[in-house]
Amino acid sequence: MLHNILLQFGPGKLDGVRLLLTAGPTREPIDPVRYISNRSSGKMGYAVAEAAVKQGARVTLVSGPVALTPPDGVELVAVESAQQMHDAVMREVADCEIFVACAAVSDYRVDQAAQHKIKKTGAALTLQLVPTPDILAEVSALQARPFCVGFAAETENLEQYARGKLQQKNLDMIAANRVGSAGSGFETDFNQLEVYWRDGGQSIEHAGKPVVAKQLIDLIAERYTRARS
Ligand code: PMT
């Protein structure tokens, strides 16, 4: 009987594995009504969350502001800024086994956000920007670190820049996507990934984000299981 059930539904490739994921954009306030952000819709990250749940993972999704409903079975932690995303990840990371950083985290924030709405004067306005914490690099530098998977959003030199991030951030894997043109990356329902690890890589061909996410999760499960054994 149990055998039949397993044949019907299949054992999950990540049964019981705790997977922490970031998704969506961050918002960095300029004043109470304005912010710096980017074009991330959260579709890729939410699709990865859903694919991981389907493979039996226990998923915590730390999400920036998006207009999406979290997939069933996912624990959602909603945040706005890079600092809030950082703090949520650091709270959740302790007993997680896989960390996937799909969020488009702002690399900079305004140094001193104004307390009140900035008034238009007609003169030029200069904003002083300071770097935000690199969440992924910080997680991968932890002593008891999870299996770390980054994303790289690039407009050119995809492999060179992605492999640079793989090395600099000391990652197990990185999924690179081309951004800045229609048909893949930000906002669209479709994507195409080049996935790299230290001594190899694999392409995931252009398809709907749920299909791409399923293949990425299969690849993560395979590499994670290999790294553990
Ligand atoms: O949300 P969608 O509209 O579906 O679009 C999907 C996507 C294009 C946003 C997604 O597929 C993607 O590429 N996400 C990563 C975007 C990004 O910020 O890439 P990056 O090359 O700037 O950053 C490299 C890695 O470091 C990423 O894993 C990022 O999450 C992480 N990072 C970056 C900066 C920072 N302060 N902290 C981080 O953790």
Coordinates of C-alpha atoms and ligand atoms in Angstrom, one line a residue:
M1 CA 0.0 0.0 0.0
L2 CA 2.7 2.5 1.0
H3 CA 4.7 1.4 -2.0
N4 CA 1.7 2.2 -4.2
I5 CA 1.3 5.7 -2.6
L6 CA 5.0 6.4 -3.2
L7 CA 4.6 5.3 -6.9
Q8 CA 1.7 7.6 -7.3
F9 CA 3.2 10.7 -5.7
G10 CA 6.9 9.8 -5.7
P11 CA 9.2 10.5 -2.8
G12 CA 10.2 14.1 -2.7
K13 CA 13.8 14.9 -3.7
L14 CA 14.0 17.3 -0.7
D15 CA 11.8 15.5 1.8
G16 CA 12.0 17.3 5.2
V17 CA 14.9 19.5 4.1
R18 CA 14.5 23.1 5.4
L19 CA 15.0 25.6 2.6
L20 CA 15.2 29.3 3.1
L21 CA 14.6 31.5 0.1
T22 CA 14.6 35.2 -0.7
A23 CA 12.4 36.7 -3.5
G24 CA 11.2 39.9 -4.9
P25 CA 12.6 43.4 -4.8
T26 CA 13.6 45.5 -1.8
R27 CA 12.5 49.1 -1.3
E28 CA 14.9 51.7 0.1
P29 CA 13.1 54.8 1.4
I30 CA 14.1 58.3 0.2
D31 CA 11.4 59.9 2.3
P32 CA 8.0 58.7 3.7
V33 CA 6.5 58.6 0.2
R34 CA 9.3 57.7 -2.2
Y35 CA 11.8 54.8 -2.5
I36 CA 14.5 53.2 -4.6
S37 CA 13.6 49.8 -6.0
N38 CA 13.9 47.6 -9.1
R39 CA 11.8 45.6 -11.5
S40 CA 11.6 42.2 -9.7
S41 CA 8.1 40.9 -9.6
G42 CA 8.9 37.9 -7.3
K43 CA 7.6 35.4 -10.0
M44 CA 10.9 33.5 -10.2
G45 CA 11.4 33.2 -6.5
Y46 CA 7.8 32.2 -5.8
A47 CA 8.0 29.6 -8.5
V48 CA 11.2 28.2 -6.9
A49 CA 9.4 28.2 -3.5
E50 CA 6.5 26.2 -5.0
A51 CA 8.8 23.7 -6.8
A52 CA 10.7 23.1 -3.5
V53 CA 7.4 22.5 -1.6
K54 CA 6.4 19.9 -4.2
Q55 CA 9.7 18.1 -3.6
G56 CA 8.9 17.9 0.1
A57 CA 11.0 20.8 1.4
R58 CA 10.0 22.9 4.4
V59 CA 10.2 26.3 2.8
T60 CA 10.5 29.7 4.5
L61 CA 10.1 32.5 2.0
V62 CA 11.5 36.0 2.9
S63 CA 9.8 38.2 0.4
G64 CA 10.1 41.8 -0.6
P65 CA 6.9 43.7 -1.6
V66 CA 5.2 41.8 -4.5
A67 CA 1.7 41.3 -5.8
L68 CA 1.7 37.5 -5.6
T69 CA 0.0 35.0 -3.3
P70 CA 2.5 32.8 -1.5
P71 CA 2.3 29.1 -2.6
D72 CA 0.5 26.8 -0.2
G73 CA 2.7 25.2 2.4
V74 CA 5.2 28.1 2.5
E75 CA 6.0 30.1 5.6
L76 CA 6.1 33.7 4.5
V77 CA 8.1 36.5 6.1
A78 CA 7.2 39.8 4.5
V79 CA 9.9 42.6 4.5
E80 CA 10.5 45.8 2.6
S81 CA 14.1 47.0 2.8
A82 CA 17.4 45.2 2.3
Q83 CA 18.2 45.7 6.0
Q84 CA 14.9 44.0 7.0
M85 CA 15.5 41.2 4.5
H86 CA 19.0 40.7 6.0
D87 CA 17.6 40.7 9.6
A88 CA 14.9 38.2 8.7
V89 CA 17.3 35.9 6.9
M90 CA 19.7 35.9 9.8
R91 CA 16.9 35.1 12.2
E92 CA 15.7 32.1 10.1
V93 CA 19.0 30.7 8.8
A94 CA 20.1 28.8 11.9
D95 CA 18.6 25.4 11.2
C96 CA 18.2 25.7 7.4
E97 CA 20.0 23.3 5.1
I98 CA 19.7 25.1 1.8
F99 CA 19.6 28.9 1.2
V100 CA 18.5 30.2 -2.2
A101 CA 18.9 34.0 -2.8
C102 CA 16.5 34.9 -5.6
A103 CA 15.7 38.4 -4.4
A104 CA 16.9 41.4 -6.2
V105 CA 18.3 43.2 -3.2
S106 CA 19.1 46.8 -3.6
D107 CA 22.9 47.2 -3.4
Y108 CA 22.6 50.8 -2.0
R109 CA 20.2 52.7 0.3
V110 CA 19.8 56.4 1.0
D111 CA 22.1 57.3 3.9
Q112 CA 19.6 59.5 5.7
A113 CA 16.0 59.0 4.6
A114 CA 14.1 62.3 5.1
Q115 CA 11.6 62.3 8.0
H116 CA 9.1 64.3 5.9
K117 CA 8.2 64.5 2.2
I118 CA 11.0 66.3 0.3
K119 CA 9.7 69.5 -1.2
K120 CA 10.3 70.4 -4.8
T121 CA 12.5 73.5 -5.1
G122 CA 13.5 73.5 -8.8
A123 CA 17.2 72.9 -7.8
A124 CA 19.1 69.7 -8.3
L125 CA 18.8 67.2 -5.5
T126 CA 21.7 64.9 -4.5
L127 CA 21.1 61.7 -2.6
Q128 CA 24.0 60.1 -0.6
L129 CA 23.8 56.3 -1.1
V130 CA 25.6 53.8 1.1
P131 CA 25.9 50.1 0.5
T132 CA 23.4 47.6 2.0
P133 CA 24.6 44.4 3.7
D134 CA 25.3 41.5 1.2
I135 CA 22.9 38.9 2.6
L136 CA 24.1 36.0 0.5
A137 CA 27.8 36.6 1.2
E138 CA 27.1 36.9 4.9
V139 CA 25.1 33.6 5.0
S140 CA 27.8 31.8 3.0
A141 CA 30.5 33.1 5.5
L142 CA 28.7 31.6 8.5
Q143 CA 30.6 28.8 10.3
A144 CA 27.6 26.4 10.1
R145 CA 26.6 27.4 6.6
P146 CA 23.8 26.0 4.5
F147 CA 24.2 24.9 0.9
C148 CA 24.2 28.3 -0.8
V149 CA 22.6 29.0 -4.1
G150 CA 22.8 32.5 -5.6
F151 CA 21.3 34.2 -8.6
A152 CA 23.1 36.5 -10.9
A153 CA 21.2 39.1 -13.0
E154 CA 23.4 40.3 -15.8
T155 CA 23.0 42.3 -18.9
E156 CA 26.4 41.1 -20.4
N157 CA 29.3 38.7 -19.9
L158 CA 26.9 36.2 -18.1
E159 CA 29.3 33.4 -17.4
Q160 CA 32.2 35.6 -16.4
Y161 CA 30.3 37.7 -14.0
A162 CA 28.3 34.8 -12.6
R163 CA 31.4 32.7 -12.0
G164 CA 33.0 35.8 -10.3
K165 CA 30.1 36.0 -7.9
L166 CA 30.2 32.2 -7.3
Q167 CA 33.8 32.6 -6.2
Q168 CA 33.6 35.9 -4.4
K169 CA 30.5 35.0 -2.4
N170 CA 31.8 31.4 -1.9
L171 CA 28.7 29.7 -3.2
D172 CA 27.8 26.1 -4.0
M173 CA 25.8 27.1 -7.1
I174 CA 24.8 30.2 -9.0
A175 CA 21.9 30.6 -11.5
A176 CA 22.5 33.3 -14.0
N177 CA 19.9 35.0 -16.0
R178 CA 20.1 37.6 -18.7
V179 CA 18.2 40.8 -17.7
G180 CA 17.4 44.1 -19.4
S181 CA 15.7 42.6 -22.5
A182 CA 12.2 41.2 -23.1
G183 CA 11.5 37.5 -22.7
S184 CA 13.5 36.5 -19.7
G185 CA 14.6 37.8 -16.3
F186 CA 12.7 40.6 -14.5
E187 CA 8.8 40.9 -14.6
T188 CA 8.1 38.4 -17.5
D189 CA 6.5 35.0 -17.0
F190 CA 9.5 33.3 -18.7
N191 CA 13.1 32.7 -18.0
Q192 CA 16.3 30.9 -19.0
L193 CA 19.1 30.0 -16.7
E194 CA 22.8 29.1 -16.9
V195 CA 23.6 27.3 -13.7
Y196 CA 27.2 27.1 -12.6
W197 CA 29.2 25.4 -9.9
R198 CA 32.9 25.2 -9.3
D199 CA 33.7 22.5 -11.7
G200 CA 30.7 22.3 -14.0
G201 CA 27.4 23.8 -15.1
Q202 CA 24.1 23.2 -16.8
S203 CA 21.7 25.1 -19.0
I204 CA 18.0 25.3 -18.2
E205 CA 16.3 26.2 -21.4
H206 CA 13.8 29.1 -22.0
A207 CA 10.4 28.2 -20.5
G208 CA 7.7 29.4 -18.1
K209 CA 9.1 30.3 -14.7
P210 CA 7.4 27.3 -13.0
V211 CA 9.0 24.9 -15.5
V212 CA 12.4 26.6 -15.1
A213 CA 12.0 26.5 -11.3
K214 CA 11.2 22.8 -11.2
Q215 CA 14.4 22.0 -13.2
L216 CA 16.4 24.3 -10.9
I217 CA 15.1 22.6 -7.8
D218 CA 15.9 19.2 -9.3
L219 CA 19.4 20.4 -9.9
I220 CA 19.8 21.9 -6.5
A221 CA 18.5 18.6 -4.9
E222 CA 21.0 16.6 -6.9
R223 CA 24.0 18.8 -6.0
Y224 CA 23.0 19.2 -2.4
T225 CA 22.6 15.4 -2.0
R226 CA 26.0 14.9 -3.6
A227 CA 27.6 17.6 -1.4
R228 CA 26.2 15.9 1.8
S229 CA 27.4 12.4 0.9
Ligands
PMT1 O1 11.3 38.6 -9.6 P1 11.2 38.4 -11.2 O2 10.5 39.5 -11.9 O3 10.6 37.0 -11.5 O4 12.7 38.3 -11.7 C1 13.6 37.3 -11.3 C2 15.0 37.9 -11.1 C3 15.6 38.4 -12.4 C4 15.0 39.0 -10.0 C5 15.9 36.7 -10.5 O5 15.9 35.6 -11.4 C6 17.3 37.1 -10.2 O6 18.2 37.2 -11.0 N1 17.6 37.4 -8.9 C7 18.8 38.0 -8.4 C8 18.9 39.4 -8.8 C9 20.1 40.1 -8.2 O7 20.0 40.9 -7.4 O8 21.2 39.7 -8.8 P2 22.7 40.3 -8.4 O9 23.6 39.7 -9.5 O10 22.7 41.8 -8.2 O11 23.1 39.7 -7.0 C10 23.8 38.4 -6.8 C11 23.2 37.6 -5.7 O12 23.5 38.3 -4.4 C12 21.8 37.4 -5.7 O13 21.5 36.0 -5.3 C13 21.2 38.4 -4.7 O14 20.0 37.9 -4.1 C14 22.3 38.4 -3.7 N2 22.4 39.7 -3.0 C15 22.7 40.9 -3.7 C16 22.9 42.1 -3.0 C17 22.7 42.1 -1.6 N3 22.8 43.2 -0.9 N4 22.4 40.9 -0.9 C18 22.3 39.8 -1.6 O15 22.0 38.7 -1.0

